[in-house]
Amino acid sequence: MSTRLTSRFSAGVAVIAAGAMLLTGCSLFGGVAGAKPTSRPSADASGAPAGLDKFYTQKLTWKDEGDQLDSTKVTVPMDWDKPEGATVEIAIMRHHADGKSEGSLLMNPGGPGGSGYDYVRDYGQYVVTPAVFSAFDLIGFDPRGVNHSSAVTCYTDPKDRDEYLYGTYKDAYGTQGWVDELTKREKAYAAACQKNTGPLLAHIDAASVARDMDVIRAVLGDKKINYLGYSYGTYLGTVYAELFPDKVGKMVLDGAIDPLVSDLDALATQMGGFESALRAWMVDCQSNQSDCPFTGGTDTGMKQIRSVLDTVDSKHLVASDGRKLDSATLGTGISENLYSQQLWPDLVAMFNDLRNGDADSTFSAADDYNDRNSDGSYQDNANDVYSAVTCAEGDLGTDGKSVLDDLAAIKAKAPTIGEYFAYDDTAVLDALCTNWPYPVAKLPKTFEAKGAAPIIVIGTTNDPATPYAQAVSLAKQLDSGVLITHKGEGHTVYAQGVTCVDDAVDSYFIKGTVPASDPMC
């Protein structure tokens, strides 16, 4: 099974990386009912928040990485409420502007768990337009807990990770026996996270990351932050703007998250988004793909997909590496290919392979989703971070609702695929967060960012992962929010060839020009 259904990185990078390595992600878990809100830090005479001079004035040592790249690490408190205590390191990768630099542009590709460090190092020239690539120093950072920074670690043996992500159950999905098995598995996982990570696990929330971002801004010598965030990265940007509104320079939030939507409502709506994306794929498949495995119109085709999901467990298909395919892993494979319209042909091929009894392409898609290499190793700790941050920030598992109740709510929103996606996401997180060893973090409860400069919020009308309505809502919540609508498919859109969006964002970043109204791209 896989647990990171809501966490993907920039869709544009997926195509660049030859088939869905990275797709902009999101945990949809923002402000939490009942959590005490964080207060805005008060500054001392030096401009740094009171008592934090040593962090805000630290000197950086840069390492030349070649190709206009250099890297460093920034030291920040582990617990921002106790800055005199233990510290953690935040890894930074910088690509120097091709032309005369207009300053720094901090970037986050999503997640939680996405590596901004790798994002800038490996894909910098693709994830912004040539104009922005030339004008800004791109700054990729790994948020606390992620990969190159002080990292979250749960299972250390890839075989244990395989069993956790892909292992099958004795009892059928949706039964109480399965819930009991799942709960036992999640308790063991939570214990491994606590043992192998230690106290950092209690301090990986967005408010802590936002404070880290402000230190990054200061040590780079920037009076205000320029920021480009995708999916979950939009939540980090939103929290930063709420805590440090006077430090907002130019901020773009693409594939936006509404931080006030409850966890279950957000997940159910997201599953509905995937259902809508699958229907759009079905129309294209039957209209334009000569080898489309489904016939008889959209509704009939969707019923045929439901039949595939309903029956795949009984077929006992096995991949060439010996892994057994179940319906939840198939759900992950489907979702992987819905994040970008350019991946739709892969979904056609995957269903055709399944029809012929071949599970390899399904596992390949699920492996791309889970950042699993063909040799069984894993590229990073993104799954662990996603799970840990979700429990640190959200109310899933603590809202008094059972796993089975939550599955029913999601099925109502996405009758074809919702529950199968949720077996490997909502249900897992529900059971995990119920047994998480740390309390929910203190997070802002409102997101007006009063006094902030204009903040551009981008939403795509048929975005499967962060539904368009969330971008509309966030733009309204922010006092200075400016909405850009993209009428189309896929998760995130900037720097993916949509001229209307790219021109508006570039004009904003380079010239400071804010759209007078939504361009409706």
Coordinates of C-alpha atoms in Angstrom, one line a residue:
M1 CA 0.0 0.0 0.0
S2 CA 1.1 3.6 -0.4
T3 CA 0.3 6.4 2.0
R4 CA 1.1 9.6 0.1
L5 CA -1.9 10.2 -2.1
T6 CA -2.1 13.9 -1.4
S7 CA 1.6 14.5 -1.6
R8 CA 3.0 15.2 -5.0
F9 CA 5.5 17.5 -6.4
S10 CA 5.4 19.8 -9.5
A11 CA 3.5 18.3 -12.4
G12 CA 5.7 19.9 -14.9
V13 CA 8.8 18.2 -13.5
A14 CA 7.0 14.8 -13.9
V15 CA 7.2 15.1 -17.6
I16 CA 10.7 16.5 -17.6
A17 CA 11.8 13.6 -15.5
A18 CA 10.5 11.1 -18.0
G19 CA 7.3 10.0 -16.4
A20 CA 6.1 11.2 -13.1
M21 CA 9.1 11.3 -10.8
L22 CA 7.9 14.6 -9.1
L23 CA 4.5 16.1 -9.0
T24 CA 3.6 19.1 -6.9
G25 CA 2.0 18.0 -3.8
C26 CA -0.1 18.8 -1.0
S27 CA -1.2 17.8 2.3
L28 CA -4.5 19.5 2.6
F29 CA -4.2 19.9 6.3
G30 CA -4.0 23.4 7.5
G31 CA -5.4 25.2 10.5
V32 CA -6.7 23.0 13.2
A33 CA -9.9 23.6 15.2
G34 CA -9.0 23.7 18.9
A35 CA -5.3 24.4 18.4
K36 CA -3.9 27.5 20.0
P37 CA -3.0 30.0 17.3
T38 CA 0.6 31.2 17.0
S39 CA 1.3 34.8 17.5
R40 CA 3.3 37.0 15.2
P41 CA 6.9 37.3 16.5
S42 CA 7.9 40.7 17.9
A43 CA 11.1 42.2 16.6
D44 CA 13.9 43.8 18.7
A45 CA 15.9 46.8 17.7
S46 CA 18.1 44.9 15.3
G47 CA 15.1 43.8 13.2
A48 CA 15.3 40.1 14.3
P49 CA 12.5 38.7 16.5
A50 CA 13.4 39.2 20.1
G51 CA 16.2 37.0 21.4
L52 CA 17.0 35.5 18.0
D53 CA 20.0 37.6 16.8
K54 CA 22.4 34.7 16.7
F55 CA 20.2 32.9 14.1
Y56 CA 19.3 35.9 12.1
T57 CA 22.9 37.2 11.8
Q58 CA 24.7 33.9 11.3
K59 CA 27.4 33.7 8.6
L60 CA 26.9 31.2 5.9
T61 CA 29.6 29.0 4.4
W62 CA 28.8 28.2 0.7
K63 CA 30.0 25.1 -1.2
D64 CA 30.5 25.4 -4.9
E65 CA 28.4 22.8 -6.7
G66 CA 29.3 23.8 -10.2
D67 CA 26.9 25.0 -13.0
Q68 CA 26.1 28.2 -11.2
L69 CA 25.0 26.2 -8.1
D70 CA 26.2 26.5 -4.5
S71 CA 24.9 25.1 -1.3
T72 CA 24.9 25.8 2.5
K73 CA 23.1 25.0 5.7
V74 CA 21.3 27.3 8.0
T75 CA 21.0 26.7 11.8
V76 CA 17.6 27.3 13.5
P77 CA 16.1 26.3 16.8
M78 CA 14.5 22.9 16.9
D79 CA 11.8 24.4 19.1
W80 CA 11.0 28.0 18.3
D81 CA 9.5 28.4 21.8
K82 CA 12.8 27.4 23.3
P83 CA 15.4 28.9 21.0
E84 CA 18.2 28.4 23.6
G85 CA 17.8 24.7 23.3
A86 CA 18.7 22.1 20.6
T87 CA 19.1 23.3 17.0
V88 CA 18.5 21.7 13.6
E89 CA 20.0 22.4 10.1
I90 CA 18.1 23.5 7.0
A91 CA 19.8 22.6 3.7
I92 CA 19.9 25.3 1.0
M93 CA 20.7 25.0 -2.8
R94 CA 21.1 28.2 -4.8
H95 CA 21.2 28.6 -8.5
H96 CA 22.6 32.0 -9.4
A97 CA 20.7 34.1 -11.8
D98 CA 21.7 33.8 -15.5
G99 CA 21.5 37.5 -15.8
K100 CA 21.7 40.4 -13.4
S101 CA 20.1 39.2 -10.2
E102 CA 16.9 40.9 -9.0
G103 CA 17.3 39.1 -5.7
S104 CA 16.4 35.7 -4.2
L105 CA 13.4 33.6 -5.1
L106 CA 12.7 31.0 -2.4
M107 CA 10.9 27.9 -3.7
N108 CA 9.1 24.9 -2.4
P109 CA 7.7 22.1 -4.6
G110 CA 5.1 20.7 -2.3
G111 CA 4.6 17.7 -0.2
P112 CA 4.9 17.9 2.7
G113 CA 8.2 16.1 2.0
G114 CA 9.3 17.6 -1.3
S115 CA 12.9 18.5 -1.5
G116 CA 13.4 22.1 -2.7
Y117 CA 17.1 21.5 -2.5
D118 CA 16.9 18.7 -5.2
Y119 CA 14.2 20.7 -7.1
V120 CA 16.5 23.6 -7.7
R121 CA 19.6 21.5 -8.2
D122 CA 18.1 19.1 -10.7
Y123 CA 15.3 21.0 -12.4
G124 CA 15.8 24.7 -11.8
Q125 CA 15.8 25.7 -15.4
Y126 CA 12.5 23.9 -16.0
V127 CA 10.4 24.9 -13.0
V128 CA 10.4 28.6 -13.7
T129 CA 10.2 30.4 -17.1
P130 CA 13.5 31.5 -18.8
A131 CA 12.7 35.1 -17.8
V132 CA 12.6 34.4 -14.1
F133 CA 15.5 31.9 -14.4
S134 CA 17.6 34.8 -15.8
A135 CA 16.4 37.4 -13.2
F136 CA 16.5 35.6 -9.8
D137 CA 18.8 33.5 -7.7
L138 CA 16.6 30.4 -7.2
I139 CA 16.8 29.2 -3.6
G140 CA 15.6 25.7 -2.9
F141 CA 15.4 24.5 0.7
D142 CA 14.5 21.3 2.4
P143 CA 12.0 22.1 5.2
R144 CA 12.9 20.7 8.6
G145 CA 12.5 16.9 8.5
V146 CA 13.1 16.6 4.8
N147 CA 16.0 14.8 3.1
H148 CA 19.1 17.0 3.2
S149 CA 18.0 19.0 6.3
S150 CA 17.8 17.4 9.8
A151 CA 15.6 14.6 8.7
V152 CA 12.6 12.5 9.8
T153 CA 13.4 8.8 9.8
C154 CA 10.9 6.0 10.4
Y155 CA 11.8 2.6 8.9
T156 CA 15.5 2.3 8.0
D157 CA 15.3 -1.0 6.1
P158 CA 13.9 -0.7 2.6
K159 CA 12.2 -4.1 3.1
D160 CA 10.3 -2.7 6.0
R161 CA 9.3 0.3 3.9
D162 CA 8.1 -2.1 1.2
E163 CA 6.0 -4.0 3.6
Y164 CA 4.5 -0.8 5.0
L165 CA 3.8 0.7 1.6
Y166 CA 2.8 -2.3 -0.5
G167 CA 2.1 -5.1 2.0
T168 CA -1.3 -6.9 1.7
Y169 CA -3.8 -7.7 4.5
K170 CA -5.3 -10.9 5.6
D171 CA -8.8 -9.3 5.9
A172 CA -10.6 -7.6 3.1
Y173 CA -10.4 -3.9 2.7
G174 CA -13.4 -2.1 4.4
T175 CA -13.9 -4.7 7.1
Q176 CA -13.3 -4.3 10.8
G177 CA -10.7 -7.0 10.7
W178 CA -8.8 -4.9 8.2
V179 CA -9.1 -1.9 10.4
D180 CA -7.6 -3.9 13.3
E181 CA -4.7 -5.0 11.1
L182 CA -4.2 -1.5 9.9
T183 CA -4.2 0.0 13.4
K184 CA -1.5 -2.5 14.5
R185 CA 0.6 -1.7 11.5
E186 CA 0.3 2.1 12.1
K187 CA 1.2 1.8 15.8
A188 CA 4.4 0.0 14.8
Y189 CA 5.2 2.7 12.2
A190 CA 4.6 5.5 14.7
A191 CA 6.8 3.9 17.2
A192 CA 9.6 3.5 14.6
C193 CA 9.3 7.2 13.7
Q194 CA 9.6 8.2 17.3
K195 CA 12.5 6.0 18.0
N196 CA 14.5 6.9 14.8
T197 CA 13.8 10.6 14.7
G198 CA 13.6 11.7 18.3
P199 CA 12.3 15.1 19.5
L200 CA 12.4 16.8 16.0
L201 CA 9.2 14.9 15.3
A202 CA 7.4 17.3 17.6
H203 CA 8.5 20.4 15.7
I204 CA 8.0 19.8 11.9
D205 CA 4.8 21.9 11.5
A206 CA 4.3 24.7 9.0
A207 CA 4.6 27.5 11.6
S208 CA 8.0 26.2 12.5
V209 CA 9.0 26.0 8.9
A210 CA 7.7 29.5 8.3
R211 CA 10.0 30.8 11.0
D212 CA 12.9 28.9 9.4
M213 CA 12.0 30.7 6.1
D214 CA 12.3 34.1 7.7
V215 CA 15.8 33.2 8.9
I216 CA 16.7 32.1 5.4
R217 CA 15.4 35.5 4.1
A218 CA 17.5 37.4 6.6
V219 CA 20.8 35.5 6.2
L220 CA 20.5 35.8 2.4
G221 CA 20.4 39.6 3.0
D222 CA 16.8 40.1 1.7
K223 CA 14.6 42.7 3.4
K224 CA 11.5 40.9 2.1
I225 CA 10.9 37.4 0.9
N226 CA 10.1 36.5 -2.7
Y227 CA 8.5 33.1 -2.8
L228 CA 7.1 30.5 -5.2
G229 CA 5.2 27.7 -3.6
Y230 CA 3.4 24.8 -5.2
S231 CA 0.5 22.8 -3.5
Y232 CA 1.6 22.1 0.1
G233 CA 4.2 24.8 -0.6
T234 CA 1.3 27.2 -0.8
Y235 CA 0.3 26.5 2.7
L236 CA 3.9 27.2 3.9
G237 CA 3.7 30.5 2.0
T238 CA 0.3 31.3 3.5
V239 CA 1.5 30.6 7.0
Y240 CA 4.6 32.7 6.4
A241 CA 2.4 35.6 5.2
E242 CA 0.2 35.4 8.3
L243 CA 3.2 35.4 10.7
F244 CA 5.4 37.9 8.8
P245 CA 3.1 40.0 6.6
D246 CA 5.5 43.0 6.6
K247 CA 8.2 40.7 5.2
V248 CA 6.2 39.6 2.1
G249 CA 7.7 40.8 -1.1
K250 CA 6.5 38.9 -4.2
M251 CA 4.6 35.7 -3.5
V252 CA 3.0 33.2 -5.9
L253 CA 1.0 30.3 -4.6
D254 CA 0.2 27.7 -7.4
G255 CA -2.2 24.8 -6.8
A256 CA -3.4 26.5 -3.6
I257 CA -4.7 24.9 -0.4
D258 CA -7.5 26.4 1.6
P259 CA -6.1 26.2 5.2
L260 CA -9.5 26.4 6.8
V261 CA -11.0 23.3 5.3
S262 CA -11.1 20.3 7.7
D263 CA -9.0 17.3 7.0
L264 CA -11.9 15.0 6.0
D265 CA -13.7 17.6 4.0
A266 CA -10.4 18.4 2.2
L267 CA -9.7 14.7 1.4
A268 CA -13.2 14.0 0.3
T269 CA -13.2 17.0 -2.0
Q270 CA -9.8 16.0 -3.3
M271 CA -11.0 12.5 -4.1
G272 CA -13.9 14.1 -5.9
G273 CA -11.2 16.0 -7.9
F274 CA -9.5 12.8 -8.9
E275 CA -12.9 11.3 -9.9
S276 CA -13.4 14.4 -12.1
A277 CA -9.9 14.0 -13.6
L278 CA -10.6 10.3 -14.3
R279 CA -13.8 11.2 -16.1
A280 CA -11.9 13.7 -18.2
W281 CA -9.3 11.1 -19.0
M282 CA -12.1 8.6 -19.9
V283 CA -13.5 11.1 -22.4
D284 CA -10.1 11.6 -24.0
C285 CA -9.3 7.9 -23.9
Q286 CA -12.5 6.9 -25.8
S287 CA -12.3 9.8 -28.2
N288 CA -8.6 10.0 -29.0
Q289 CA -6.9 6.7 -28.1
S290 CA -7.2 3.9 -30.5
D291 CA -6.1 1.4 -27.9
C292 CA -8.5 2.7 -25.2
P293 CA -9.5 -0.4 -23.1
F294 CA -12.9 1.0 -22.2
T295 CA -15.9 1.4 -24.4
G296 CA -19.5 2.5 -24.4
G297 CA -19.3 6.1 -23.3
T298 CA -18.0 7.9 -20.2
D299 CA -20.5 6.5 -17.6
T300 CA -20.0 2.9 -18.9
G301 CA -16.3 3.3 -18.9
M302 CA -16.2 4.5 -15.3
K303 CA -18.3 1.5 -14.3
Q304 CA -15.7 -0.7 -16.1
I305 CA -12.9 0.9 -14.1
R306 CA -14.9 0.3 -10.9
S307 CA -15.1 -3.4 -12.0
V308 CA -11.3 -3.5 -12.4
L309 CA -10.8 -2.2 -8.9
D310 CA -13.4 -4.4 -7.4
T311 CA -11.9 -7.6 -8.9
V312 CA -8.2 -7.0 -9.0
D313 CA -7.6 -8.5 -5.5
S314 CA -9.1 -11.8 -6.5
K315 CA -6.8 -12.1 -9.5
H316 CA -3.7 -12.3 -7.4
L317 CA -1.5 -10.6 -10.0
V318 CA 2.2 -10.6 -9.2
A319 CA 4.8 -8.2 -10.6
S320 CA 8.1 -9.6 -12.0
D321 CA 9.8 -8.7 -8.7
G322 CA 7.4 -10.8 -6.7
R323 CA 5.2 -8.1 -5.2
K324 CA 1.5 -8.9 -5.1
L325 CA -0.9 -6.3 -6.6
D326 CA -3.9 -5.2 -4.6
S327 CA -6.7 -2.7 -5.2
A328 CA -5.1 0.0 -3.0
T329 CA -1.8 -0.1 -4.9
L330 CA -3.8 0.0 -8.2
G331 CA -5.5 3.1 -6.8
T332 CA -2.1 4.7 -6.3
G333 CA -1.0 3.8 -9.8
I334 CA -4.1 5.4 -11.2
S335 CA -3.7 8.6 -9.2
E336 CA 0.0 8.9 -10.2
N337 CA -1.1 9.3 -13.9
L338 CA -3.9 11.8 -13.2
Y339 CA -1.7 14.6 -11.9
S340 CA -0.8 15.8 -15.4
Q341 CA -2.6 15.5 -18.7
Q342 CA 0.7 14.6 -20.3
L343 CA 0.7 11.4 -18.3
W344 CA -2.7 10.2 -19.5
P345 CA -1.2 7.9 -22.2
D346 CA 0.6 6.0 -19.4
L347 CA -2.8 5.3 -17.8
V348 CA -4.1 3.8 -21.1
A349 CA -1.0 1.5 -21.2
M350 CA -1.4 0.6 -17.6
F351 CA -5.0 -0.6 -17.9
N352 CA -4.2 -2.5 -21.1
D353 CA -1.3 -4.3 -19.3
L354 CA -3.7 -5.2 -16.4
R355 CA -6.1 -6.6 -18.9
N356 CA -3.3 -8.9 -20.1
G357 CA -2.4 -9.9 -16.5
D358 CA 0.7 -7.7 -16.4
A359 CA 1.1 -5.8 -13.1
D360 CA 4.5 -4.3 -13.7
S361 CA 3.4 -0.9 -15.1
T362 CA 1.0 -0.5 -12.2
F363 CA 3.8 -1.0 -9.8
S364 CA 6.1 1.3 -11.8
A365 CA 3.5 4.1 -11.5
A366 CA 3.1 3.4 -7.7
D367 CA 6.9 3.3 -7.3
D368 CA 7.2 6.7 -9.1
Y369 CA 4.6 8.0 -6.7
N370 CA 6.5 6.6 -3.7
D371 CA 9.9 7.6 -4.9
R372 CA 11.0 3.9 -4.9
N373 CA 13.9 2.9 -7.2
S374 CA 13.9 -0.1 -9.4
D375 CA 16.4 -1.8 -7.2
G376 CA 14.1 -1.6 -4.2
S377 CA 15.8 1.4 -2.5
Y378 CA 14.1 4.7 -1.8
Q379 CA 15.1 8.1 -3.1
D380 CA 14.2 10.1 0.0
N381 CA 12.1 10.2 3.1
A382 CA 9.1 12.0 1.6
N383 CA 6.6 9.4 2.7
D384 CA 7.8 9.6 6.3
V385 CA 7.6 13.4 6.3
Y386 CA 4.2 13.5 4.7
S387 CA 2.8 11.2 7.4
A388 CA 4.5 12.9 10.2
V389 CA 3.6 16.4 9.2
T390 CA 0.0 15.4 8.5
C391 CA -0.3 14.1 12.1
A392 CA 1.5 17.2 13.4
E393 CA -0.9 19.6 11.6
G394 CA -4.2 18.0 11.2
D395 CA -7.2 16.7 13.0
L396 CA -7.6 13.4 11.1
G397 CA -7.7 10.5 13.6
T398 CA -8.6 12.9 16.4
D399 CA -12.0 14.1 15.2
G400 CA -14.0 11.3 16.8
K401 CA -14.9 9.6 13.5
S402 CA -14.0 6.0 12.7
V403 CA -11.9 4.9 9.7
L404 CA -15.0 3.3 8.2
D405 CA -17.1 6.4 8.6
D406 CA -14.4 8.5 6.9
L407 CA -14.3 6.0 4.0
A408 CA -18.0 6.3 3.5
A409 CA -17.7 10.1 3.3
I410 CA -15.1 9.8 0.7
K411 CA -17.0 7.2 -1.3
A412 CA -19.9 9.6 -1.4
K413 CA -17.8 12.2 -3.2
A414 CA -15.9 9.8 -5.5
P415 CA -18.1 6.7 -6.0
T416 CA -15.8 5.1 -8.6
I417 CA -12.3 5.4 -7.1
G418 CA -12.6 7.3 -3.8
E419 CA -12.5 4.4 -1.4
Y420 CA -9.7 2.6 -3.2
F421 CA -7.6 5.7 -3.1
A422 CA -8.5 6.3 0.5
Y423 CA -7.5 2.7 1.6
D424 CA -3.9 3.9 1.1
D425 CA -4.3 7.4 2.3
T426 CA -7.2 8.5 4.5
A427 CA -7.5 5.2 6.3
V428 CA -3.8 5.0 6.9
L429 CA -3.5 8.5 8.2
D430 CA -6.6 8.1 10.3
A431 CA -5.1 5.1 12.1
L432 CA -1.7 6.6 12.3
C433 CA -2.6 10.0 13.7
T434 CA -4.9 8.4 16.3
N435 CA -1.7 6.7 17.6
W436 CA 0.7 9.6 17.0
P437 CA 3.0 10.2 20.0
Y438 CA 2.9 14.0 19.8
P439 CA 0.1 16.6 20.1
V440 CA -1.1 18.7 17.2
A441 CA 1.1 21.8 16.7
K442 CA 0.0 25.4 17.4
L443 CA -0.9 26.9 14.1
P444 CA -2.6 30.1 12.9
K445 CA -6.4 30.1 12.9
T446 CA -6.9 32.9 10.4
F447 CA -5.1 33.7 7.2
E448 CA -5.6 37.3 6.3
A449 CA -2.0 38.4 6.3
K450 CA -3.0 42.0 6.9
G451 CA -0.5 44.5 5.5
A452 CA 1.1 42.0 3.2
A453 CA 2.0 43.0 -0.4
P454 CA -0.2 41.5 -3.2
I455 CA -0.1 37.7 -3.1
I456 CA -1.0 35.8 -6.4
V457 CA -3.0 32.6 -6.0
I458 CA -3.3 30.3 -9.0
G459 CA -6.0 27.7 -9.3
T460 CA -6.7 25.2 -12.2
T461 CA -10.4 24.4 -12.7
N462 CA -9.9 20.6 -12.9
D463 CA -6.9 20.2 -10.6
P464 CA -7.4 16.7 -9.1
A465 CA -5.2 17.3 -6.1
T466 CA -6.0 20.8 -4.9
P467 CA -9.5 21.6 -6.2
Y468 CA -10.0 25.0 -7.8
A469 CA -12.5 26.1 -5.1
Q470 CA -9.6 26.1 -2.6
A471 CA -7.7 28.7 -4.6
V472 CA -10.8 30.8 -4.8
S473 CA -11.3 30.6 -1.1
L474 CA -7.6 31.3 -0.2
A475 CA -7.5 34.4 -2.5
K476 CA -10.5 35.7 -0.6
Q477 CA -9.1 35.0 2.8
L478 CA -5.9 36.9 2.1
D479 CA -6.4 40.6 2.4
S480 CA -4.1 41.1 -0.6
G481 CA -4.9 37.9 -2.5
V482 CA -5.1 38.1 -6.3
L483 CA -6.6 35.1 -8.1
I484 CA -5.4 33.8 -11.5
T485 CA -7.7 31.1 -12.9
H486 CA -6.4 28.4 -15.4
K487 CA -9.2 26.7 -17.2
G488 CA -7.8 23.2 -17.7
E489 CA -6.5 19.9 -16.4
G490 CA -3.6 19.0 -14.1
H491 CA -2.0 19.9 -10.8
T492 CA -0.2 23.3 -10.9
V493 CA 0.4 25.2 -14.1
Y494 CA 3.1 27.9 -13.9
A495 CA 6.1 27.4 -16.2
Q496 CA 4.3 24.6 -18.1
G497 CA 3.6 26.4 -21.3
V498 CA 0.4 28.2 -20.6
T499 CA 1.4 31.6 -21.9
C500 CA -1.4 33.5 -20.2
V501 CA -0.4 32.3 -16.8
D502 CA 3.3 32.6 -17.4
D503 CA 3.1 36.1 -18.7
A504 CA 1.1 37.3 -15.7
V505 CA 3.4 35.7 -13.2
D506 CA 6.6 36.8 -14.9
S507 CA 5.3 40.4 -15.1
Y508 CA 4.6 40.3 -11.4
F509 CA 7.9 38.8 -10.4
I510 CA 10.1 40.9 -12.7
K511 CA 8.1 44.2 -13.0
G512 CA 5.9 44.0 -9.9
T513 CA 2.8 44.3 -12.1
V514 CA -0.3 42.8 -10.4
P515 CA -3.2 41.7 -12.7
A516 CA -6.0 44.2 -12.5
S517 CA -8.5 41.3 -12.7
D518 CA -8.5 37.5 -13.0
P519 CA -7.2 36.9 -16.6
M520 CA -9.2 33.6 -16.8
C521 CA -6.4 31.8 -18.7

